[in-house]
Short mmCIF file of C-alpha atoms in Angstrom, two decimals:
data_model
loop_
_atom_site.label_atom_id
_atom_site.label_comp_id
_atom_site.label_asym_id
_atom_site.label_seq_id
_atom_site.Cartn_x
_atom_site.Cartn_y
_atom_site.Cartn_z
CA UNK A 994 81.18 81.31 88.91
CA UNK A 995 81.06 83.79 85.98
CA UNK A 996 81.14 87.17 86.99
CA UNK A 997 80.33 90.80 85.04
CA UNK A 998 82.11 93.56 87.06
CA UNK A 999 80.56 97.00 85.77
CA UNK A 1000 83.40 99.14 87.31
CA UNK A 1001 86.87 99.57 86.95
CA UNK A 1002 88.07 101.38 90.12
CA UNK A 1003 89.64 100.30 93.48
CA UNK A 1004 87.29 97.92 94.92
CA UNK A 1005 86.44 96.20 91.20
CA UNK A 1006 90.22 96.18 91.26
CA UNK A 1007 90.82 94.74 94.22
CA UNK A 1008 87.41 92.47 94.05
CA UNK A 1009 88.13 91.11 90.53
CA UNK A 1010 91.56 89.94 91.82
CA UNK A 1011 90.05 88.13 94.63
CA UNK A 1012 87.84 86.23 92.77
CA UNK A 1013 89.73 85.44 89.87
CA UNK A 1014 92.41 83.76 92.52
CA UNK A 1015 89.40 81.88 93.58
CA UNK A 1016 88.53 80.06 90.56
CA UNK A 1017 86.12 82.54 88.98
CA UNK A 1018 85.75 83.78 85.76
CA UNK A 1019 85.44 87.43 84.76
CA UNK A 1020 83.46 87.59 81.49
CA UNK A 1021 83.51 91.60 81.43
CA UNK A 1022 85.14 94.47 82.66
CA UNK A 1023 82.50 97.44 82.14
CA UNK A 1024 83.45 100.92 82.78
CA UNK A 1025 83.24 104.53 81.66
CA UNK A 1026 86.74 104.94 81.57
CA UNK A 1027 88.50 103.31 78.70
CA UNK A 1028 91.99 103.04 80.52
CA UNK A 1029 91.72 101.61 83.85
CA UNK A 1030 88.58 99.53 82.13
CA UNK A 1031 91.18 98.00 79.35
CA UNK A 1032 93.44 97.35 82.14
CA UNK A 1033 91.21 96.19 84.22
CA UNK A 1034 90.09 93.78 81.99
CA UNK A 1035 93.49 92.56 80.37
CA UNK A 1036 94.95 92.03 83.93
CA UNK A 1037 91.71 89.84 84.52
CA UNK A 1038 91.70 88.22 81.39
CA UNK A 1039 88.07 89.65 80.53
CA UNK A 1040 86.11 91.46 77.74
CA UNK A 1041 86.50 95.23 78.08
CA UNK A 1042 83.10 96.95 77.81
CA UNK A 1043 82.60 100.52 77.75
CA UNK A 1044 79.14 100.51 77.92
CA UNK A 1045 76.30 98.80 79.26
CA UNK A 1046 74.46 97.94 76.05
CA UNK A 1047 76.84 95.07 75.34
CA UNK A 1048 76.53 92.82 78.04
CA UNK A 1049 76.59 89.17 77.82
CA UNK A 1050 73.83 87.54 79.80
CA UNK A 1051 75.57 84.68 80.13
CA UNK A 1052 77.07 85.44 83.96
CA UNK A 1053 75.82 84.19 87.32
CA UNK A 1054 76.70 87.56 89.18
CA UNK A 1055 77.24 91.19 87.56
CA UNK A 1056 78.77 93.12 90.57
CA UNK A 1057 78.24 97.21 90.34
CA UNK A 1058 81.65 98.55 91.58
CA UNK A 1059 80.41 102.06 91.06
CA UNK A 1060 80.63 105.17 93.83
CA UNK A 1061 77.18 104.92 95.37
CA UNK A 1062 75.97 107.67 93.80
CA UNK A 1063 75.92 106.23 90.56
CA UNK A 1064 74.70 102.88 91.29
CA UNK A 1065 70.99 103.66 90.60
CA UNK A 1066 71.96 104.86 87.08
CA UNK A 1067 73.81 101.78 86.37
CA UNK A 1068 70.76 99.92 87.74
CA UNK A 1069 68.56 101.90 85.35
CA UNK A 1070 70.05 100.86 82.44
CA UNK A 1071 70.64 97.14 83.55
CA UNK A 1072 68.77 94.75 80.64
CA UNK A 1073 68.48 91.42 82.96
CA UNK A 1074 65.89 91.93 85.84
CA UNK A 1075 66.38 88.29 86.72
CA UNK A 1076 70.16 88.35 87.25
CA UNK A 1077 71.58 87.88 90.82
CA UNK A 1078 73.09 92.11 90.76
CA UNK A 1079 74.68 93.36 93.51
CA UNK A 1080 76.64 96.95 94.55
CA UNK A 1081 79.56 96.50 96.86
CA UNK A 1082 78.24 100.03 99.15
CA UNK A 1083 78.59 99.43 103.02
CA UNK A 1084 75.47 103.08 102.94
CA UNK A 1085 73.54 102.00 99.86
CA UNK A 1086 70.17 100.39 101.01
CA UNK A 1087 68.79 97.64 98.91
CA UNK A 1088 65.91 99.76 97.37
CA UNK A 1089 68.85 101.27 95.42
CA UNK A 1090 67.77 98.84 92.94
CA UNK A 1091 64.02 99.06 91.48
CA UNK A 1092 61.76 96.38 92.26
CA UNK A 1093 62.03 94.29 89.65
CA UNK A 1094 65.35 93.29 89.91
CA UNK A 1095 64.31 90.29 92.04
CA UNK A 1096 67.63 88.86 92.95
CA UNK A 1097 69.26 92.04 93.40
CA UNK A 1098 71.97 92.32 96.19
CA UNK A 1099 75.12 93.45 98.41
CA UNK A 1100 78.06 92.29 98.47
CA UNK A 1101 80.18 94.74 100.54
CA UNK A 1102 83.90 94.02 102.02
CA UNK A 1103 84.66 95.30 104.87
CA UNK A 1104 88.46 96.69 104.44
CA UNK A 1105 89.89 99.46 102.81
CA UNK A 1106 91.12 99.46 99.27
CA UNK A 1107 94.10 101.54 98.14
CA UNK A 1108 95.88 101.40 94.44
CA UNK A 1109 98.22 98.63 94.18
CA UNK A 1110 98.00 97.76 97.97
CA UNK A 1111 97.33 93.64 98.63
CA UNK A 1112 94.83 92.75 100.71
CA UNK A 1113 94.17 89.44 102.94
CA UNK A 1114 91.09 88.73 101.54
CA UNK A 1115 90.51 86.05 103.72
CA UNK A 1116 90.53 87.37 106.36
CA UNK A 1117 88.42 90.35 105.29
CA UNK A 1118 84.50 90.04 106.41
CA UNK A 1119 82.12 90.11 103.18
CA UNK A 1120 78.70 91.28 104.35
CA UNK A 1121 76.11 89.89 102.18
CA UNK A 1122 72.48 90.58 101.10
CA UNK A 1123 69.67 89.78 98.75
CA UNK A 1124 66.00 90.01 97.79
CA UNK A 1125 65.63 85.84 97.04
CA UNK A 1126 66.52 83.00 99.22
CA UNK A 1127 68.39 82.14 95.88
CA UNK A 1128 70.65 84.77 95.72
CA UNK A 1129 71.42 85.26 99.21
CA UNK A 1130 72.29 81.49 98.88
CA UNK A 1131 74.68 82.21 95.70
CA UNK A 1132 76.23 85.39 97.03
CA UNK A 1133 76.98 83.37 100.10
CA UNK A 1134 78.92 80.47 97.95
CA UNK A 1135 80.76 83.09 96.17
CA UNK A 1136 81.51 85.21 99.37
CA UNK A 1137 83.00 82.18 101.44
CA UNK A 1138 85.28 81.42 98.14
CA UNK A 1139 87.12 84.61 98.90
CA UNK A 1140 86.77 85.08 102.90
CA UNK A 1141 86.37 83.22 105.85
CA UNK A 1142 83.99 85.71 107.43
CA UNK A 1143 80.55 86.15 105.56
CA UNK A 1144 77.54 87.41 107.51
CA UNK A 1145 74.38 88.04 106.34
CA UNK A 1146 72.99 91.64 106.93
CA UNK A 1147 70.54 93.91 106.62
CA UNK A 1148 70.91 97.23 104.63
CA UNK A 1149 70.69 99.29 108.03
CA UNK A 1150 72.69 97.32 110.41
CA UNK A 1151 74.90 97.13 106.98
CA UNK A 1152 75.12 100.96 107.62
CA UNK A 1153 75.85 100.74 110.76
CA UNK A 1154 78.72 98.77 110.82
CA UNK A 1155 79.84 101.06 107.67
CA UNK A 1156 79.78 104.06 110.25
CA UNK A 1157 81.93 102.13 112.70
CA UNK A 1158 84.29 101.02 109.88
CA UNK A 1159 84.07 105.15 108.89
CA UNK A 1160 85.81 105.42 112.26
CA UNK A 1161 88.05 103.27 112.99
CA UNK A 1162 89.26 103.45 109.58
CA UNK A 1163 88.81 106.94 108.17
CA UNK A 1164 89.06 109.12 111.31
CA UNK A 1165 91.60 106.79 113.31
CA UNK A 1166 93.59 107.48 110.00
CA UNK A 1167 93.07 111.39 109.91
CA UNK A 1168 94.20 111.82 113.11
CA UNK A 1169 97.26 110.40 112.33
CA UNK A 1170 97.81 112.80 109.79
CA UNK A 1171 96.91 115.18 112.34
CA UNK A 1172 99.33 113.77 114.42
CA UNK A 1173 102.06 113.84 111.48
CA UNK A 1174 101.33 117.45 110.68
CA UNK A 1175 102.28 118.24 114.52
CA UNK A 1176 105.49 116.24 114.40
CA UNK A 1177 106.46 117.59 111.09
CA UNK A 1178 106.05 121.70 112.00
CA UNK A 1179 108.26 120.47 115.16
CA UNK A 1180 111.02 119.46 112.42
CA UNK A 1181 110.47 115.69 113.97
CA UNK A 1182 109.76 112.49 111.84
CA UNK A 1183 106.27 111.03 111.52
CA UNK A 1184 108.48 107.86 112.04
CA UNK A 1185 108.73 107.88 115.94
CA UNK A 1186 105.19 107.46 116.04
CA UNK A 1187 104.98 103.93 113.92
CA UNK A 1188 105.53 101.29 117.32
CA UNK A 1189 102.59 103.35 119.15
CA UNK A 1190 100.04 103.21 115.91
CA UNK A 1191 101.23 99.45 115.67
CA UNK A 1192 100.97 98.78 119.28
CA UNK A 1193 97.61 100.59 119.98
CA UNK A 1194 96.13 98.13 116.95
CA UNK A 1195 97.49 95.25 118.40
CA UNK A 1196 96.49 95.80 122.28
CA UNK A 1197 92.88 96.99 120.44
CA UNK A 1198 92.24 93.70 118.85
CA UNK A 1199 93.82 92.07 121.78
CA UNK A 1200 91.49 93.15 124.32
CA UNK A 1201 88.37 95.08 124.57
CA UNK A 1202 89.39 98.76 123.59
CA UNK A 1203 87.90 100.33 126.77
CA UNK A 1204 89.97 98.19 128.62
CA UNK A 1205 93.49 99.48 126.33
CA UNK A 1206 92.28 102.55 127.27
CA UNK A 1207 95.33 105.16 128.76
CA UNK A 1208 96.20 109.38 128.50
CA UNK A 1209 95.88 112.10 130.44
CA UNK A 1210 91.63 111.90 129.64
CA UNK A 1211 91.41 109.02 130.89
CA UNK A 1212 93.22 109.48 134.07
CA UNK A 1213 91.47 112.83 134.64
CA UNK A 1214 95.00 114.60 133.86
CA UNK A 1215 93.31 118.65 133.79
CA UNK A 1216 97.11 119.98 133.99
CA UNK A 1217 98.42 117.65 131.17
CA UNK A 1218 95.51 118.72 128.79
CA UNK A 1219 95.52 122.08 129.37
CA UNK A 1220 99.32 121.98 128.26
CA UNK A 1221 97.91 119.87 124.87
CA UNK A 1222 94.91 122.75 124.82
CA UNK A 1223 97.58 125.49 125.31
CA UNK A 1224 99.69 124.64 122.33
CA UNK A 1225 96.93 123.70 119.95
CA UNK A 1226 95.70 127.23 120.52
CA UNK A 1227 92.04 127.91 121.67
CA UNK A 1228 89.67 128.07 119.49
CA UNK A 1229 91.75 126.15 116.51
CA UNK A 1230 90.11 123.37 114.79
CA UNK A 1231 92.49 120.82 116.15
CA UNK A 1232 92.15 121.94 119.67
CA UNK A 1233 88.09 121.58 119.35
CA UNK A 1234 88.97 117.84 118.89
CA UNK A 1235 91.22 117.32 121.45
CA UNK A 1236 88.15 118.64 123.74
CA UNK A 1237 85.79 116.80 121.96
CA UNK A 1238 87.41 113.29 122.42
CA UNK A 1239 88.75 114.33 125.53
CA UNK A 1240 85.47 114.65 127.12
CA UNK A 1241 84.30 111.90 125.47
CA UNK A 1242 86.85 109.87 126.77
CA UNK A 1243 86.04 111.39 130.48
CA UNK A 1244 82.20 110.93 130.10
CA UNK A 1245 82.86 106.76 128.86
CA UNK A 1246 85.51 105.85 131.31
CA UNK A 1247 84.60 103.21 134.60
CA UNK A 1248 86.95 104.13 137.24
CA UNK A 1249 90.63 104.27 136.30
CA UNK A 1250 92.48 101.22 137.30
CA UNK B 346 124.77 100.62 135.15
CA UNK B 347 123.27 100.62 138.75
CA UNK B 348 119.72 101.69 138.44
CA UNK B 349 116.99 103.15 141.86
CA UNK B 350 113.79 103.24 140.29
CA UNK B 351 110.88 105.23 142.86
CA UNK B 352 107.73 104.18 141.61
CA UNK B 353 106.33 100.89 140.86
CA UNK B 354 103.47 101.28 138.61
CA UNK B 355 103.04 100.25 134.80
CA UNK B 356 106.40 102.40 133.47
CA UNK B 357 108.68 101.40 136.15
CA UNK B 358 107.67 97.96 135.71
CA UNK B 359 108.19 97.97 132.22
CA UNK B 360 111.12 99.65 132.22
CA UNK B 361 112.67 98.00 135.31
CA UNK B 362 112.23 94.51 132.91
CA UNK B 363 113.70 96.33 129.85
CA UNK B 364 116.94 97.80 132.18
CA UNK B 365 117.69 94.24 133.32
CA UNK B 366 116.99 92.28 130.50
CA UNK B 367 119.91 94.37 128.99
CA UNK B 368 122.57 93.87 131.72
CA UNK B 369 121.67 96.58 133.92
CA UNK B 370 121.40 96.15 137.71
CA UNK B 371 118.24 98.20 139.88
CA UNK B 372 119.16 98.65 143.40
CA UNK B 373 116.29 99.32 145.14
CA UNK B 374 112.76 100.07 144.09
CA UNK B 375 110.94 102.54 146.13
CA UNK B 376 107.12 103.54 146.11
CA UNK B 377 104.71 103.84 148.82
CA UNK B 378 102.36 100.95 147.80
CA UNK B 379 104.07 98.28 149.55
CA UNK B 380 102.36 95.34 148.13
CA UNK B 381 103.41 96.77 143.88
CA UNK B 382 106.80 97.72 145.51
CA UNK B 383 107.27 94.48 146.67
CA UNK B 384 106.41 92.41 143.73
CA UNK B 385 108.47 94.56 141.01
CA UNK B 386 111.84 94.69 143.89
CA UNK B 387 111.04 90.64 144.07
CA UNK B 388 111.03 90.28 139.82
CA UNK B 389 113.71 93.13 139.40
CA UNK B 390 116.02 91.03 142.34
CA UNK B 391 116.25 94.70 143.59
CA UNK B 392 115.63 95.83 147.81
CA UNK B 393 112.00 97.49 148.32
CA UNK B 394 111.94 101.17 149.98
CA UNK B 395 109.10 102.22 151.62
CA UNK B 396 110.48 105.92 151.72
CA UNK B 397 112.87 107.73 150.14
CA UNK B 398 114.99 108.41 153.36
CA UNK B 399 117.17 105.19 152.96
CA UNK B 400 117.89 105.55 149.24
CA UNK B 401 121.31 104.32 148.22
CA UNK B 402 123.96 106.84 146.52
CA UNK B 403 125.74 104.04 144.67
CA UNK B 404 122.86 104.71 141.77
CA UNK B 405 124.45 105.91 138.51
CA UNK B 406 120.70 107.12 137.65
CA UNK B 407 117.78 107.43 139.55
CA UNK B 408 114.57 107.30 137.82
CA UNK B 409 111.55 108.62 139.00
CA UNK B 410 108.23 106.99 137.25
CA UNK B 411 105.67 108.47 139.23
CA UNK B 412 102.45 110.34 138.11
CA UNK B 413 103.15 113.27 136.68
CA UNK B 414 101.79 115.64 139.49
CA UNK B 415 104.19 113.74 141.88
CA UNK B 416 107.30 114.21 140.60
CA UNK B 417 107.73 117.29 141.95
CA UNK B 418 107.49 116.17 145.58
CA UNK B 419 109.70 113.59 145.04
CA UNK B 420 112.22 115.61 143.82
CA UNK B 421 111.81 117.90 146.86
CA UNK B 422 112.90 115.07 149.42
CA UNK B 423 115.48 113.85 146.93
CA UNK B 424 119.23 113.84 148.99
CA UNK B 425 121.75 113.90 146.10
CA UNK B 426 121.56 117.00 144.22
CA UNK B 427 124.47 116.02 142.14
CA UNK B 428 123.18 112.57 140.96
CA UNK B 429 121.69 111.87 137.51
CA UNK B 430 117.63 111.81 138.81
CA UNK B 431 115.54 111.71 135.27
CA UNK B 432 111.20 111.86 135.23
CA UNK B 433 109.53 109.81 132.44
CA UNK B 434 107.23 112.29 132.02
CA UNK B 435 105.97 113.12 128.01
CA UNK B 436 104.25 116.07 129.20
CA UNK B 437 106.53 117.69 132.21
CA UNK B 438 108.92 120.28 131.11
CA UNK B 439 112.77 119.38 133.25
CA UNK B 440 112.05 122.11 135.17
CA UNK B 441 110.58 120.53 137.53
CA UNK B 442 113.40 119.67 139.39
CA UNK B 443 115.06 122.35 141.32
CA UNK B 444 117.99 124.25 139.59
CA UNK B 445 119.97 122.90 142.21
CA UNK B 446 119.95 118.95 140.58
CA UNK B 447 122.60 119.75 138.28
CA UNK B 448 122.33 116.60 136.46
CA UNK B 449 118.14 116.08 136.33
CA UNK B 450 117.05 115.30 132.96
CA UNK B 451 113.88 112.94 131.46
CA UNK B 452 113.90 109.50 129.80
CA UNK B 453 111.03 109.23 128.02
CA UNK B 454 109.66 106.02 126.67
CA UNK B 455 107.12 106.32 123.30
CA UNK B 456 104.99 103.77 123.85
CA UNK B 457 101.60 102.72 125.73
CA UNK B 458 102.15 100.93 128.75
CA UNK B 459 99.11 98.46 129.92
CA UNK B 460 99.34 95.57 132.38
CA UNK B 461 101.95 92.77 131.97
CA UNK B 462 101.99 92.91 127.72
CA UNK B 463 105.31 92.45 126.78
CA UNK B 464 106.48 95.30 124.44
CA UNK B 465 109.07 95.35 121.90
CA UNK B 466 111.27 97.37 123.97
CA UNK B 467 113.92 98.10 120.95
CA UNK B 468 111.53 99.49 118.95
CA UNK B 469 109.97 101.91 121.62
CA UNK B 470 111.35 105.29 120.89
CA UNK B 471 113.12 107.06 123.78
CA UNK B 472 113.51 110.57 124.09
CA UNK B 473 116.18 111.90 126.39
CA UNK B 474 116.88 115.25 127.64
CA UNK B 475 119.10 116.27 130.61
CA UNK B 476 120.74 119.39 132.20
CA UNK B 477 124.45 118.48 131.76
CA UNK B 478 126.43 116.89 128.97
CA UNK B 479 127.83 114.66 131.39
CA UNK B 480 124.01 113.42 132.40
CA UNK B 481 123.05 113.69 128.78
CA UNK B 482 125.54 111.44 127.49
CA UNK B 483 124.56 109.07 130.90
CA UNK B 484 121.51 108.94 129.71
CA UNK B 485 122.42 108.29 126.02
CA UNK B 486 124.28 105.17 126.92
CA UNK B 487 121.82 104.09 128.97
CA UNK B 488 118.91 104.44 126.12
CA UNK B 489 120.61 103.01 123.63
CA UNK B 490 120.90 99.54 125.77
CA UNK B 491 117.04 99.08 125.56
CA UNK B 492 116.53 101.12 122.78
CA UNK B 493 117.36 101.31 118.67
CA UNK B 494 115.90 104.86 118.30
CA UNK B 495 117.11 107.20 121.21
CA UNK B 496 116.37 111.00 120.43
CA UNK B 497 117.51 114.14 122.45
CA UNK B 498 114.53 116.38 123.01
CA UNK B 499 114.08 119.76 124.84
CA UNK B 500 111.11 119.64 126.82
CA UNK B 501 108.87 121.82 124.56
CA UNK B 502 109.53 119.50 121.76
CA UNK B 503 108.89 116.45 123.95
CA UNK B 504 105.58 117.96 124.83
CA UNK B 505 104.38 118.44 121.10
CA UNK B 506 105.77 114.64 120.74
CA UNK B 507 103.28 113.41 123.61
CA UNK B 508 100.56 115.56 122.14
CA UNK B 509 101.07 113.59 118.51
CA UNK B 510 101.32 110.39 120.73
CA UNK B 511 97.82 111.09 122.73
CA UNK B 512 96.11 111.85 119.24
CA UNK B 513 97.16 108.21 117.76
CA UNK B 514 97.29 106.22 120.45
CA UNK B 515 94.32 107.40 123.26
CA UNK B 516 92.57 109.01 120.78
CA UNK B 517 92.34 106.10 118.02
CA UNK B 518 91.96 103.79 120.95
CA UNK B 519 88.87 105.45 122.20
CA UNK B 520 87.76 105.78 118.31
CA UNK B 521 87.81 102.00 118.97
CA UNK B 522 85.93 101.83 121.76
CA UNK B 523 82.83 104.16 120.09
CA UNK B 524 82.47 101.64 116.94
CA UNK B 525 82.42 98.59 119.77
CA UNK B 526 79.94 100.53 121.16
CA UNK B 527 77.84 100.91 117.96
CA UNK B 528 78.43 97.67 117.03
CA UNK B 529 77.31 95.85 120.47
CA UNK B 530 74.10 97.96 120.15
CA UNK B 531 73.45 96.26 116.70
CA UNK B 532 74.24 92.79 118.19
CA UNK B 533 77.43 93.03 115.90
CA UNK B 534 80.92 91.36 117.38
CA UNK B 535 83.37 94.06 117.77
CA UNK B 536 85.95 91.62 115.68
CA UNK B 537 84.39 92.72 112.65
CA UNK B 538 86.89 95.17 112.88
CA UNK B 539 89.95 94.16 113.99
CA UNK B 540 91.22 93.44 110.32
CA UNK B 541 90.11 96.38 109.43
CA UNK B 542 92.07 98.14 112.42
CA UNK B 543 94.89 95.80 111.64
CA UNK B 544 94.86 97.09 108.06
CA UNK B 545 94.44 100.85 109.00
CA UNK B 546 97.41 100.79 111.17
CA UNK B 547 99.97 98.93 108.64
CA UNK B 548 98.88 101.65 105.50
CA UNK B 549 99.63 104.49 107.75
CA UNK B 550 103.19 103.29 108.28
CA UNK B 551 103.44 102.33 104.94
CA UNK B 552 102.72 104.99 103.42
CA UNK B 553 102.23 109.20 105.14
CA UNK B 554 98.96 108.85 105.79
CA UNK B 555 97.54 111.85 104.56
CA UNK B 556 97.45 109.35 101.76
CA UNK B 557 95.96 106.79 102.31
CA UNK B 558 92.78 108.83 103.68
CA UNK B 559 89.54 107.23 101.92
CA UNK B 560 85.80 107.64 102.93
CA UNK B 561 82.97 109.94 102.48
CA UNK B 562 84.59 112.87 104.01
CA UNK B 563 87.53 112.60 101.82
CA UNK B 564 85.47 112.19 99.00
CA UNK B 565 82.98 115.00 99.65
CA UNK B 566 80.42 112.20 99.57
CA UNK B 567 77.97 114.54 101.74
CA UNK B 568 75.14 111.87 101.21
CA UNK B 569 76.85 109.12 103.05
CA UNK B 570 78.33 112.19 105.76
CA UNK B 571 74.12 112.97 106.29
CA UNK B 572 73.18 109.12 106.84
CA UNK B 573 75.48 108.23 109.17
CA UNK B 574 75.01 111.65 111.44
CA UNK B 575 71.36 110.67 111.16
CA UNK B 576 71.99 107.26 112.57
CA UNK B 577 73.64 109.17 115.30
CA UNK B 578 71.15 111.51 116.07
CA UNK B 579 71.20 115.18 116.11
CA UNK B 580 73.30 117.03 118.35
CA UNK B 581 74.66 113.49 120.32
CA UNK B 582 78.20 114.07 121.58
CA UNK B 583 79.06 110.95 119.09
CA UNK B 584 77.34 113.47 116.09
CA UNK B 585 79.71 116.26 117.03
CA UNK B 586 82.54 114.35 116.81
CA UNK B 587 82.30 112.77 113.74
CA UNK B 588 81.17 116.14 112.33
CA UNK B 589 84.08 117.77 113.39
CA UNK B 590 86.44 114.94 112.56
CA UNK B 591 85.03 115.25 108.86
CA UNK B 592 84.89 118.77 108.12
CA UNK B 593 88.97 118.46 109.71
CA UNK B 594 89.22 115.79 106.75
CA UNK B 595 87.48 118.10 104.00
CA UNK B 596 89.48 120.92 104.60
CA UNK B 597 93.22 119.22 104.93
CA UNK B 598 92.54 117.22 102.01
CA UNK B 599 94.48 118.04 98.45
CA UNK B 600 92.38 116.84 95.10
CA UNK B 601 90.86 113.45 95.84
CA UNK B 602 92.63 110.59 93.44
#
């Protein structure tokens, strides 16, 4: 297919690569910031745009890789209500787009994107949704030329499953650093913990994570988490999590095997 | 070396396979659940003990993997005060042997023990600690045999180590098991994730993970922060911790890329 992105960040990075692999062909490169747009663009062998006014009508998808807050002003100035338009947001609802745009749409991956970092893309789900049996149907073709996991979804369960990616992504990742920052005041390397991050991903998508469940919180351990509780200091931040997730691990646990 | 291991639960079977898989020899196994005792002596080729009474003193190290609120009792009936007896124990300072065991010490594994998964036992971490140099460097020797990363740890350190390792292993793990839960209630497959895990768990040893933190709470994207506590309702225990979890992000995080 012919693609616009309007864009020029991570996930139009990432996105544009994916595609182009594919077969595709990206017409334009639009963005607000001449450097990663010319980039952008030469990398993908595309027009760079730098604003909106110029764009050719001539694609099959324009894809808004935008932060979500600025997706509505993109949509604003947008010329062709007709065009199959999508934003990539896992939180933006539909209605993000007016009306009009008939064939509007989402198409959101479900991974995270960082700089120069490659990505299976086939094996990463693409959620997908539109306002018109025909663009659903065209979003899906262009979704299953990049992964071998589309679904179909509405904007809220869409949200949904952006909240659980939030945590199993975002705050699985934070507490690592949490975890690092603990190691690294002890003088010890953040290292040591790399076999237990891999191995608690591994046993997760092995086997239902309740069932990979271990720790003191789970085996009702009081003496062991008061130690934890102890040196995290009452009252710190970090020791308001422990208790948090410790409970919540208590409160969620069948009996202990 | 010639090995007694008293226990026979997950870490004594796991490290009963690692000892002999690397040429060492376990003498007897003894734990009070006959029927686990008797299975782990039959796969280690070792004699099952019922009690501790008719342990051998031909052992070059006894290892007690017991709960942690055991150990202590054990080492009260233990005969040979002079032997090398070592607790597996992240969270149990050596104290709690008597003064009198002249060569106690701990041989602590890193790594999440569940069921019969094999682990990559030469990748798992051990931390050793021990009362004499003569038991220390015992103990060395022995580590290194299973082991490519052996690290000598007083028992303060080793307790900030298993703190780090609760935070990324049961903590991430139970993460895990709270985006299951919000997917199952959306009629979502909890494999949705699992490349998304997968992917989460290879940037943070790729790269310190402080880094590779994305997501509304890194980004101070408090519109997406207000949806997703609204999908979680008000003051749930799930709310709290996902509040907390972000404001911990917002504050450790340096100028967003």
């Amino acid at each position: 297919m012919k693609i616009v992105l309007i864009g020029s960040g991570n996930i139009a990075s990432h996105l544009g690569k994916a595609l182009t692999e594919n077969g595709h062909r990206i017409l334009q490169v639009c963005g607000r910031n001449p450097k990663t747009t010319a980039a952008l663009a030469r990398r993908l062998k595309a027009e760079p745009l730098a604003g909106i006014t110029s764009l050719t009508d001539k694609a099959d998808v324009y894809i808004v890789a935008v932060p979500d807050r600025e997706i509505s002003a993109v949509a604003a100035t947008f010329p062709f209500t007709e065009k199959t338009i999508v934003h990539t947001s896992g939180s933006v609802a539909l209605d993000v787009f007016p009306v009009s745009f008939v064939n509007a749409g989402c198409f959101y991956p479900l991974q995270t994107f960082t700089g120069g970092k490659n990505v299976k893309y086939r094996e990463v789900p693409v959620c997908i949704e539109a306002r018109s049996e025909e663009a659903t149907s065209r979003l899906r073709r262009l979704a299953k030329t990049v992964s071998g996991k589309v679904i179909e979804l509405e904007s809220e369960k869409r949200l949904w499953l952006h909240l659980a990616a939030v945590i199993v992504n975002n705050f699985t990742n934070h507490l690592f650093t949490l975890a690092g920052n603990i190691l690294e005041r002890q003088g010890l390397e953040f290292e040591l913990l790399h076999p237990l991050i891999r191995e608690t991903a591994r046993k997760a998508t092995a086997m239902p994570p309740s069932e990979a469940q271990t720790g003191p919180a789970r085996r009702g351990d009081a003496e062991t988490i008061r130690k934890h509780l102890q040196l995290l200091g009452q009252g710190s931040k970090n020791a308001d999590i422990y208790r948090l997730i410790s409970e919540s691990i208590e409160s969620s646990g069948g009996p202990v095997l």
